[in-house]
């Protein structure tokens, strides 16, 4: 039952992350990418909390998603990974498996559910490489997470601080109040799926780091140029 | 004291203003970097800080120029451009290849970008597996794929290495050894391509545009990729159809008007230009049999290098003796034959165990009848009285129509003749019947019943029966080539697809329309010059009206204004991430002119486009 809860939470939180990113800086509401008329990612967007999205003027999205041969490179760039940091076999296996689902061109209309799933899956593999790298050497991305201990040692604050530092690193800004509220809720949900024994396991710290990293790489701001 | 307080307040205000400006510069740098490289970037990337620093000094141009020197720019943005250029679908989802390597190399080395259509140099990848093996460049593209699978940095001139000339394959030793393990010398015999012309003379271009067909695809591809012009746009119904080939139907569905109003428009332009590719072919290689190996070839090279003579000499020296001497020995001596022993020894040398090698080789032997077994069966068959009666009856009726239907006249005549002994006549008939009728032959039926009576296992029975009728036996050439491989004497040569006098590919003169143009050289004419077409393409330079060979064709395209504009359009759309619409013609012209003004340096074009106000990447530029 716990496992099922955890899977549910992971899926839910992943899409929460989509929600978080789409709503940052008053940029947009959660949208269906196929219906471009409603997408307003560049400052002209609607505030999801006031329910007035349809009454606001629509603007074009300024930018386009990375294409199939820019996705992995972008993820590695955001995480500061080089070829020597990664297990090429694992990463190549994943990118070869997912490439056909990734966007063929820098075209927003090509973003769809399969491509988002492909990006998320690829992000998971790349984030795992980042975690492995940090566990071996100096900590940088995940300095608020102690990989030698379980999540109970650094608690919710460690998770949220990781998120905040990655927002700054990836998106060069600070998280909004709404985003902080959502990430706080997300972390609560995540921790609620762990019992006290799991909270003390070091392996759970790996999973938490991969979880946060994957969620952040899977949102539009991490793949829109 | 009060003054000190004011100082603190002012300093704080200035500090906040500076911080705000720095943040703004970083965001501007991030946007510029991401658009120019196609890669998302984190705030900690050292290159980004350098870009922001240049922007803070009001040096946007310097910042953009700096970005064009970064690995991300070359390894992602330019590589993607090169991949899109290399295929008609303009997809980036194709493997890195020799075509792309040339484009990336030209950009990296700040060469005139027109070189991609005229250069006689090429690029290859070093520091990867088998990089000394020329087959990884000319027979397949394995040399290039590690660029992406191992994330190599092409800004490193020790990785993407320039070769001073383009080559073609004369022949190559068909060995499983890599060049590093092959001690007898170069695996591939190369010669200089007499008509090198940038990407046009790469294997990838040939594979995608010169394979089969009539080389018209190459013209369509070239106009689309390098001039951004479709065939429909290039078509001109008023142009002369003097050069339209013999294979184009002049009376489609019996209607000449349809040809005049529809077919002729495209073919006048396309067939006029396709002469440039007349001596080019994506050719299959052979060692006597079919191989599935292909590479690009030039007709003049094929003829002048005497490749056909080399092949004939090879065939005479190695293949013919194998067929004449080794194969009869294989049939007669089976597992004791030279062929069998050579194959087993070869497989063992490649790492198989003796048992596995023997089993593998026996699989071939199971398709070849053992004459000793067959002769014994004939003798046994004849020794049975009932069978003698059958043979006597057949002999008595050897001219009867129903017997001819069942046994064929050819075989019956061997029995009906009076020449030779009775036993020889019967054996000849039985062999003929066995070869002709296979599973329906007398001996097959006899052997089947015999094996069944002896309760031989089904699998073994099937094996023996199939062996008796040579079921699945390869053609002689396909039995000869494994032996040549095992003895290190298998060589592959390009097939002769060219006219021995002119060097023109045979496929260029397909068709039979008597008044169609016969291609006998690689001269070509530019038929897209009439009326508005001239200004539409902006033809310029010495080859603007036509020329001789693909290099001139490359010059014709790359000297045109349309080439500059097309490249500007491609760069604009990849940096600005929006279409350059037809209504923005003045922007297209302006960017094309800028490309020419910066000496056709593609890096500079990226800078020009990124800083152009219409692009909107850098606000306020």
Short mmCIF file of C-alpha atoms in Angstrom, two decimals, chain A residues 10 13-14 17 79 120-133 135 141-142 145 147 154 162 166 170 190 202-218:
data_model
loop_
_atom_site.label_atom_id
_atom_site.label_comp_id
_atom_site.label_asym_id
_atom_site.label_seq_id
_atom_site.Cartn_x
_atom_site.Cartn_y
_atom_site.Cartn_z
CA UNK A 10 5.67 10.63 -7.43
CA UNK A 13 4.36 15.56 -7.71
CA UNK A 14 5.95 15.31 -11.11
CA UNK A 17 6.28 20.39 -10.89
CA UNK A 79 23.67 20.02 -14.21
CA UNK A 120 11.00 13.20 -17.70
CA UNK A 121 12.39 9.73 -18.17
CA UNK A 122 15.61 11.04 -19.66
CA UNK A 123 15.89 13.61 -16.89
CA UNK A 124 15.65 10.81 -14.34
CA UNK A 125 18.64 9.02 -15.86
CA UNK A 126 20.69 12.21 -16.17
CA UNK A 127 19.86 13.27 -12.61
CA UNK A 128 20.97 9.87 -11.38
CA UNK A 129 24.33 10.58 -13.01
CA UNK A 130 24.50 13.93 -11.23
CA UNK A 131 23.75 12.30 -7.88
CA UNK A 132 26.38 9.64 -8.50
CA UNK A 133 28.91 12.33 -9.37
CA UNK A 135 28.40 11.32 -4.04
CA UNK A 141 24.01 20.78 -6.74
CA UNK A 142 22.79 18.91 -3.70
CA UNK A 145 21.22 16.81 1.06
CA UNK A 147 23.80 11.36 0.98
CA UNK A 154 18.22 17.28 6.99
CA UNK A 162 17.86 22.15 -2.71
CA UNK A 166 18.41 24.69 -8.25
CA UNK A 170 18.70 26.57 -13.66
CA UNK A 190 6.80 12.78 -0.55
CA UNK A 202 20.77 6.92 2.96
CA UNK A 203 19.36 5.44 -0.25
CA UNK A 204 16.24 7.52 0.25
CA UNK A 205 18.38 10.64 0.02
CA UNK A 206 19.52 9.55 -3.44
CA UNK A 207 15.93 9.07 -4.48
CA UNK A 208 14.88 12.41 -3.09
CA UNK A 209 17.66 14.21 -4.95
CA UNK A 210 16.82 12.45 -8.21
CA UNK A 211 13.16 13.24 -7.62
CA UNK A 212 13.68 16.96 -7.15
CA UNK A 213 16.19 17.20 -9.98
CA UNK A 214 14.00 15.21 -12.39
CA UNK A 215 10.97 17.30 -11.64
CA UNK A 216 12.89 20.49 -12.29
CA UNK A 217 14.45 19.33 -15.54
CA UNK A 218 11.09 18.16 -16.81
#
